[in-house]
Amino acid sequence: MFKTLINKITTNISRGFHTSPCLNEVRLLTRLRVVDNSEIGKRAMAEGKPPKIICVYNKRRVGMIGDRVLVAIKGQKKKGILVGLKQTQKVKVPKFDSNNVVLIDDSGTPLGTRIHVPIPTILRTILKEKTHAKGADYTKLLGIATRFV
Amino acid sequence: MSLVYRKSVDLLTVAKWIMRREIRSLSSLPEKAEEKDVAVEEKRHIGRRPRPQNPMLEYRNVYPEFLPDPNPNWRNSLREKLERVDMLKRRNQINIPEFYVGSILAVTISDPHAQGKTNRFVGICIERKGCGLRAEFTLRNVVDHQGVEVRYELYDPTIQTIQVLRLEKRLDDKLYYLRDALPQYSTFPFDMDPEILPEGTPVPINPVQVELKPRPWLERWERQELKGISNIEEYLKEKDRVRRELRKTPWEKYDLMKQYRKTIPIEEQNEIWGEVYNQLQQMKTSKKKITRKRVMSAPKSQLG
């Protein structure tokens, strides 16, 4: 048993097999962490059933900071905005230890009244750019943030 | 005749070997390896005359980004020279202090996205990488129970100040394991006061050993021979221990060629430090003068 294991591993080494670290991308079926104090979000996190992404609204279908996502949470479909990512970020943009999301409704109004983790400052500019007159207003999210990094 | 010839050849090989040893000990790589080598060399030189130490070469730990990447494919002497000039120019503009992995820093940048147009972040430096103008460092902190990491370029023109709040080293060269450690080990308050070390003291090494959270981990820490982790053994299974033994590469410390490829040889380092030594020294003395002035003027302001 032990010998076979050694043989397996040594052949692996000699073959030069190696694995690269994962990219931590936010894409279909990624689990997220809800960071606002909305009722549904709090209950989902407390039950240990964090929301799952079912769509990322951009062309690449890989979520970047400030992107809109559709999540499945407690048997419902809700929209949310990504406010912090695990993925390696550009210089001066903070990288978080978890993928954070804030739930919003269709008009861009957040469901909760408070965000209890820090929010990257670059989100200000990104959300302003995404907001158009007559469309949804995403900058309301910035009003309920408690801290920026 | 042949005997003399053979002796001279022997001497040559010995000299070559010593040269190589010297190159190895002068790397800008991990301190611990160097300390061992220095000890060995000292033992060897006890009987003979004491060797003069080049003060310039001590800068390889303080300013590691002045040394180029040793990979020959990426070398370009002209670009390196121009980059060094630009780095010195930038250092004339702002004070980039001496710091190491494990030091606690506060960085203020001008940020067009922030409300006050400046953004200050405090955290522990978990890595330093890159050479020349591309030198980077990463700060980590836990803010509101959320781990946050920010990567900065050392010579970024948007950086306003870099302040060292606590100058110290840790037991390892990279502190990535803080991501899997308990949050208390990477939590630092934003209103921390800078601790001033008395002049001339060596940089203290903080011997703190962190506790890891239970698995899953981001990396296989058990294979990396880390000294800064206290409780790794209790999370390991028999399988992990066996594989760690199999993956060990104890012969690598004897691989002179590998060491040579990873480091810049002493001749080239002498050239580089000769170019920048005077200016760096001048900056150091002028900085000292300014701090002394501040110390002298501080009591006056208190009286007033």
Short mmCIF file of N, CA, C and O in Angstrom, two decimals, chain A residues 2 5-6 9-10 12-13 17 19 24 33 35 86 88-98 100 116-118 121-126 146-149, chain B residues 109-116 119-121 136 140 142-153 156 158 178-179 190 213 218 220 239 242-243 246-247:
data_model
loop_
_atom_site.label_atom_id
_atom_site.label_comp_id
_atom_site.label_asym_id
_atom_site.label_seq_id
_atom_site.Cartn_x
_atom_site.Cartn_y
_atom_site.Cartn_z
N PHE A 2 1.77 1.27 1.02
CA PHE A 2 2.66 2.42 1.17
C PHE A 2 3.59 2.54 -0.05
O PHE A 2 3.82 3.63 -0.57
N LEU A 5 1.91 3.89 -3.06
CA LEU A 5 1.72 5.34 -2.93
C LEU A 5 2.99 6.08 -3.30
O LEU A 5 2.99 7.06 -4.06
N ILE A 6 4.12 5.58 -2.76
CA ILE A 6 5.40 6.22 -3.06
C ILE A 6 5.65 6.20 -4.56
O ILE A 6 6.03 7.21 -5.17
N ILE A 9 3.63 8.76 -6.41
CA ILE A 9 4.07 10.14 -6.24
C ILE A 9 5.38 10.38 -6.97
O ILE A 9 5.55 11.40 -7.63
N THR A 10 6.29 9.41 -6.88
CA THR A 10 7.59 9.62 -7.54
C THR A 10 7.41 9.72 -9.04
O THR A 10 8.06 10.53 -9.70
N ASN A 12 4.83 10.88 -10.46
CA ASN A 12 4.26 12.20 -10.67
C ASN A 12 5.34 13.27 -10.71
O ASN A 12 5.33 14.16 -11.54
N ILE A 13 6.31 13.14 -9.78
CA ILE A 13 7.39 14.14 -9.72
C ILE A 13 8.20 14.08 -10.99
O ILE A 13 8.48 15.09 -11.63
N PHE A 17 4.60 17.00 -13.21
CA PHE A 17 3.22 17.44 -13.10
C PHE A 17 3.11 18.51 -12.04
O PHE A 17 3.58 18.34 -10.94
N THR A 19 0.49 21.90 -10.48
CA THR A 19 -0.78 22.60 -10.58
C THR A 19 -0.56 24.08 -10.31
O THR A 19 0.27 24.45 -9.50
N ASN A 24 -9.89 32.13 -8.65
CA ASN A 24 -10.94 32.70 -7.80
C ASN A 24 -11.89 33.60 -8.57
O ASN A 24 -12.31 34.65 -8.08
N ARG A 33 -21.09 36.02 -0.53
CA ARG A 33 -21.41 36.39 0.86
C ARG A 33 -22.23 37.68 0.82
O ARG A 33 -21.78 38.67 0.23
N VAL A 35 -23.42 40.98 2.35
CA VAL A 35 -22.81 41.82 3.39
C VAL A 35 -23.73 42.95 3.84
O VAL A 35 -23.32 43.79 4.63
N LYS A 86 -12.35 38.14 -4.33
CA LYS A 86 -11.17 37.40 -3.89
C LYS A 86 -10.06 37.44 -4.93
O LYS A 86 -8.89 37.30 -4.60
N THR A 88 -7.30 38.30 -7.76
CA THR A 88 -6.21 39.28 -7.77
C THR A 88 -6.67 40.55 -8.47
O THR A 88 -7.22 40.48 -9.56
N GLN A 89 -6.45 41.68 -7.84
CA GLN A 89 -6.93 42.94 -8.38
C GLN A 89 -5.78 43.76 -8.94
O GLN A 89 -4.62 43.42 -8.78
N LYS A 90 -6.15 44.88 -9.57
CA LYS A 90 -5.14 45.80 -10.07
C LYS A 90 -4.47 46.49 -8.88
O LYS A 90 -4.98 46.47 -7.76
N VAL A 91 -3.36 47.18 -9.16
CA VAL A 91 -2.64 47.89 -8.11
C VAL A 91 -3.56 48.93 -7.48
O VAL A 91 -4.31 49.60 -8.20
N LYS A 92 -3.51 49.03 -6.17
CA LYS A 92 -4.27 50.00 -5.37
C LYS A 92 -5.75 49.66 -5.21
O LYS A 92 -6.45 50.36 -4.51
N VAL A 93 -6.21 48.61 -5.85
CA VAL A 93 -7.60 48.17 -5.64
C VAL A 93 -7.58 47.05 -4.61
O VAL A 93 -6.83 46.09 -4.78
N PRO A 94 -8.36 47.18 -3.53
CA PRO A 94 -8.28 46.14 -2.50
C PRO A 94 -8.82 44.80 -2.95
O PRO A 94 -9.75 44.72 -3.75
N LYS A 95 -8.21 43.78 -2.38
CA LYS A 95 -8.61 42.39 -2.64
C LYS A 95 -9.16 41.88 -1.32
O LYS A 95 -8.56 42.12 -0.28
N PHE A 96 -10.29 41.21 -1.34
CA PHE A 96 -10.94 40.81 -0.10
C PHE A 96 -10.77 39.32 0.12
O PHE A 96 -10.41 38.58 -0.80
N ASP A 97 -11.06 38.88 1.34
CA ASP A 97 -10.94 37.45 1.64
C ASP A 97 -12.19 36.67 1.25
O ASP A 97 -12.21 35.45 1.34
N SER A 98 -13.26 37.36 0.85
CA SER A 98 -14.47 36.67 0.41
C SER A 98 -15.08 37.47 -0.73
O SER A 98 -14.77 38.64 -0.93
N ASN A 100 -18.01 39.42 -1.95
CA ASN A 100 -19.11 40.08 -1.27
C ASN A 100 -20.13 40.59 -2.28
O ASN A 100 -19.78 41.05 -3.36
N HIS A 116 -22.02 46.18 6.33
CA HIS A 116 -21.16 46.10 7.52
C HIS A 116 -19.72 45.68 7.23
O HIS A 116 -19.02 45.25 8.12
N VAL A 117 -19.26 45.77 6.00
CA VAL A 117 -17.84 45.54 5.68
C VAL A 117 -17.33 46.73 4.87
O VAL A 117 -18.14 47.48 4.32
N PRO A 118 -16.01 46.92 4.79
CA PRO A 118 -15.50 48.02 3.98
C PRO A 118 -15.77 47.81 2.48
O PRO A 118 -15.87 46.68 2.01
N THR A 121 -13.09 52.13 -2.71
CA THR A 121 -13.47 53.47 -3.15
C THR A 121 -13.70 53.53 -4.66
O THR A 121 -14.47 54.36 -5.13
N ILE A 122 -13.04 52.64 -5.40
CA ILE A 122 -13.16 52.67 -6.85
C ILE A 122 -14.59 52.39 -7.29
O ILE A 122 -15.03 52.77 -8.38
N LEU A 123 -15.39 51.78 -6.39
CA LEU A 123 -16.78 51.47 -6.69
C LEU A 123 -17.59 52.73 -6.95
O LEU A 123 -18.56 52.72 -7.70
N ARG A 124 -17.18 53.84 -6.31
CA ARG A 124 -17.87 55.12 -6.53
C ARG A 124 -17.89 55.46 -8.00
O ARG A 124 -18.93 55.74 -8.59
N THR A 125 -16.71 55.44 -8.60
CA THR A 125 -16.60 55.82 -10.01
C THR A 125 -17.29 54.80 -10.90
O THR A 125 -18.01 55.17 -11.83
N ILE A 126 -17.09 53.52 -10.59
CA ILE A 126 -17.65 52.47 -11.45
C ILE A 126 -19.17 52.55 -11.45
O ILE A 126 -19.81 52.51 -12.51
N THR A 146 -20.68 51.87 5.23
CA THR A 146 -20.19 52.47 6.47
C THR A 146 -18.73 52.88 6.36
O THR A 146 -18.29 53.80 7.03
N ARG A 147 -17.98 52.19 5.51
CA ARG A 147 -16.55 52.44 5.49
C ARG A 147 -15.98 52.16 4.10
O ARG A 147 -16.41 51.21 3.45
N PHE A 148 -15.05 52.99 3.69
CA PHE A 148 -14.38 52.79 2.40
C PHE A 148 -12.91 52.51 2.65
O PHE A 148 -12.32 53.06 3.57
N VAL A 149 -12.33 51.64 1.84
CA VAL A 149 -10.87 51.43 1.93
C VAL A 149 -10.22 51.73 0.59
O VAL A 149 -10.85 51.61 -0.44
N ILE B 109 -2.34 57.53 -0.37
CA ILE B 109 -2.28 57.79 -1.81
C ILE B 109 -3.31 58.85 -2.16
O ILE B 109 -4.28 59.04 -1.43
N SER B 110 -3.06 59.55 -3.25
CA SER B 110 -4.10 60.46 -3.74
C SER B 110 -5.01 59.63 -4.64
O SER B 110 -4.56 59.00 -5.60
N ASP B 111 -6.27 59.61 -4.29
CA ASP B 111 -7.22 58.70 -4.90
C ASP B 111 -8.37 59.51 -5.51
O ASP B 111 -9.12 60.16 -4.79
N PRO B 112 -8.52 59.51 -6.83
CA PRO B 112 -9.60 60.31 -7.43
C PRO B 112 -10.99 59.80 -7.06
O PRO B 112 -11.96 60.52 -7.17
N HIS B 113 -11.07 58.54 -6.59
CA HIS B 113 -12.38 57.97 -6.27
C HIS B 113 -12.81 58.30 -4.85
O HIS B 113 -13.98 58.22 -4.53
N ALA B 114 -11.87 58.64 -3.99
CA ALA B 114 -12.21 58.89 -2.58
C ALA B 114 -12.79 60.29 -2.42
O ALA B 114 -12.57 61.17 -3.24
N GLN B 115 -13.53 60.47 -1.31
CA GLN B 115 -14.21 61.76 -1.13
C GLN B 115 -13.22 62.87 -0.80
O GLN B 115 -13.31 63.95 -1.34
N GLY B 116 -12.28 62.59 0.10
CA GLY B 116 -11.30 63.61 0.45
C GLY B 116 -10.13 63.64 -0.51
O GLY B 116 -9.15 64.34 -0.28
N ASN B 119 -6.45 58.63 0.36
CA ASN B 119 -6.88 57.35 0.92
C ASN B 119 -5.72 56.79 1.73
O ASN B 119 -4.61 56.67 1.23
N ARG B 120 -5.98 56.48 3.00
CA ARG B 120 -4.91 55.96 3.85
C ARG B 120 -5.24 54.53 4.21
O ARG B 120 -6.38 54.22 4.55
N PHE B 121 -4.23 53.68 4.11
CA PHE B 121 -4.43 52.28 4.48
C PHE B 121 -3.28 51.84 5.37
O PHE B 121 -2.12 52.17 5.11
N GLU B 136 7.00 46.18 -5.94
CA GLU B 136 5.67 46.22 -5.33
C GLU B 136 5.73 45.71 -3.90
O GLU B 136 6.63 44.97 -3.55
N ARG B 140 -1.72 43.96 4.30
CA ARG B 140 -2.89 43.20 4.70
C ARG B 140 -3.40 43.69 6.04
O ARG B 140 -2.60 44.02 6.93
N VAL B 142 -7.22 43.44 8.71
CA VAL B 142 -8.60 42.97 8.88
C VAL B 142 -9.42 44.16 9.36
O VAL B 142 -9.18 44.68 10.45
N VAL B 143 -10.34 44.65 8.52
CA VAL B 143 -11.16 45.81 8.82
C VAL B 143 -12.60 45.33 8.98
O VAL B 143 -13.13 44.69 8.08
N ASP B 144 -13.20 45.62 10.09
CA ASP B 144 -14.59 45.19 10.37
C ASP B 144 -14.75 43.68 10.12
O ASP B 144 -15.69 43.25 9.45
N HIS B 145 -13.87 42.89 10.61
CA HIS B 145 -13.88 41.42 10.49
C HIS B 145 -13.78 40.95 9.04
O HIS B 145 -14.19 39.84 8.72
N GLN B 146 -13.29 41.77 8.16
CA GLN B 146 -13.15 41.39 6.75
C GLN B 146 -11.69 41.58 6.35
O GLN B 146 -11.16 42.69 6.47
N GLY B 147 -11.06 40.50 5.92
CA GLY B 147 -9.67 40.60 5.50
C GLY B 147 -9.55 41.39 4.21
O GLY B 147 -10.27 41.14 3.26
N VAL B 148 -8.63 42.36 4.18
CA VAL B 148 -8.44 43.22 3.01
C VAL B 148 -6.95 43.27 2.70
O VAL B 148 -6.14 43.39 3.61
N GLU B 149 -6.63 43.15 1.43
CA GLU B 149 -5.24 43.28 1.00
C GLU B 149 -5.16 44.32 -0.10
O GLU B 149 -6.00 44.32 -0.99
N VAL B 150 -4.15 45.17 -0.03
CA VAL B 150 -3.95 46.16 -1.08
C VAL B 150 -2.51 46.07 -1.55
O VAL B 150 -1.59 45.99 -0.73
N ARG B 151 -2.35 46.05 -2.86
CA ARG B 151 -1.02 45.98 -3.46
C ARG B 151 -0.64 47.38 -3.92
O ARG B 151 -1.46 48.08 -4.52
N TYR B 152 0.56 47.82 -3.60
CA TYR B 152 1.03 49.14 -4.03
C TYR B 152 2.33 49.00 -4.79
O TYR B 152 3.13 48.11 -4.51
N GLU B 153 2.54 49.93 -5.74
CA GLU B 153 3.85 50.02 -6.38
C GLU B 153 4.68 51.01 -5.58
O GLU B 153 4.20 52.07 -5.20
N ASP B 156 5.17 54.49 -7.27
CA ASP B 156 3.96 55.04 -7.85
C ASP B 156 3.89 56.54 -7.57
O ASP B 156 4.00 56.96 -6.41
N THR B 158 1.42 58.45 -7.41
CA THR B 158 0.25 58.88 -6.64
C THR B 158 0.43 58.65 -5.14
O THR B 158 -0.40 59.08 -4.36
N LEU B 178 -0.90 34.33 6.57
CA LEU B 178 -1.81 35.13 7.39
C LEU B 178 -3.24 35.08 6.86
O LEU B 178 -4.19 35.31 7.59
N ARG B 179 -3.39 34.74 5.56
CA ARG B 179 -4.74 34.62 4.99
C ARG B 179 -5.50 33.46 5.60
O ARG B 179 -6.72 33.49 5.67
N PHE B 190 -6.27 51.49 12.64
CA PHE B 190 -5.85 52.53 11.69
C PHE B 190 -5.21 53.72 12.39
O PHE B 190 -4.50 54.48 11.76
N LYS B 213 -6.32 28.54 10.93
CA LYS B 213 -7.70 28.05 11.01
C LYS B 213 -7.70 26.61 10.52
O LYS B 213 -6.78 26.19 9.81
N LEU B 218 -5.60 27.71 1.66
CA LEU B 218 -5.35 28.22 0.30
C LEU B 218 -4.15 27.54 -0.33
O LEU B 218 -4.07 27.38 -1.55
N ARG B 220 -0.66 24.54 0.41
CA ARG B 220 -0.18 23.44 1.26
C ARG B 220 0.95 23.95 2.13
O ARG B 220 2.12 23.85 1.79
N LYS B 239 -1.30 10.93 5.64
CA LYS B 239 -1.04 11.09 4.21
C LYS B 239 -0.22 12.35 3.92
O LYS B 239 0.73 12.33 3.14
N VAL B 242 3.44 11.94 4.99
CA VAL B 242 4.20 11.11 4.05
C VAL B 242 4.56 11.91 2.81
O VAL B 242 5.71 11.92 2.36
N ARG B 243 3.58 12.64 2.30
CA ARG B 243 3.84 13.39 1.06
C ARG B 243 4.80 14.52 1.29
O ARG B 243 5.60 14.86 0.43
N LEU B 246 8.16 13.08 1.08
CA LEU B 246 8.55 12.73 -0.29
C LEU B 246 8.87 13.96 -1.12
O LEU B 246 9.68 13.91 -2.04
N ARG B 247 8.21 15.06 -0.83
CA ARG B 247 8.38 16.28 -1.62
C ARG B 247 9.57 17.10 -1.17
O ARG B 247 9.88 18.11 -1.79
#
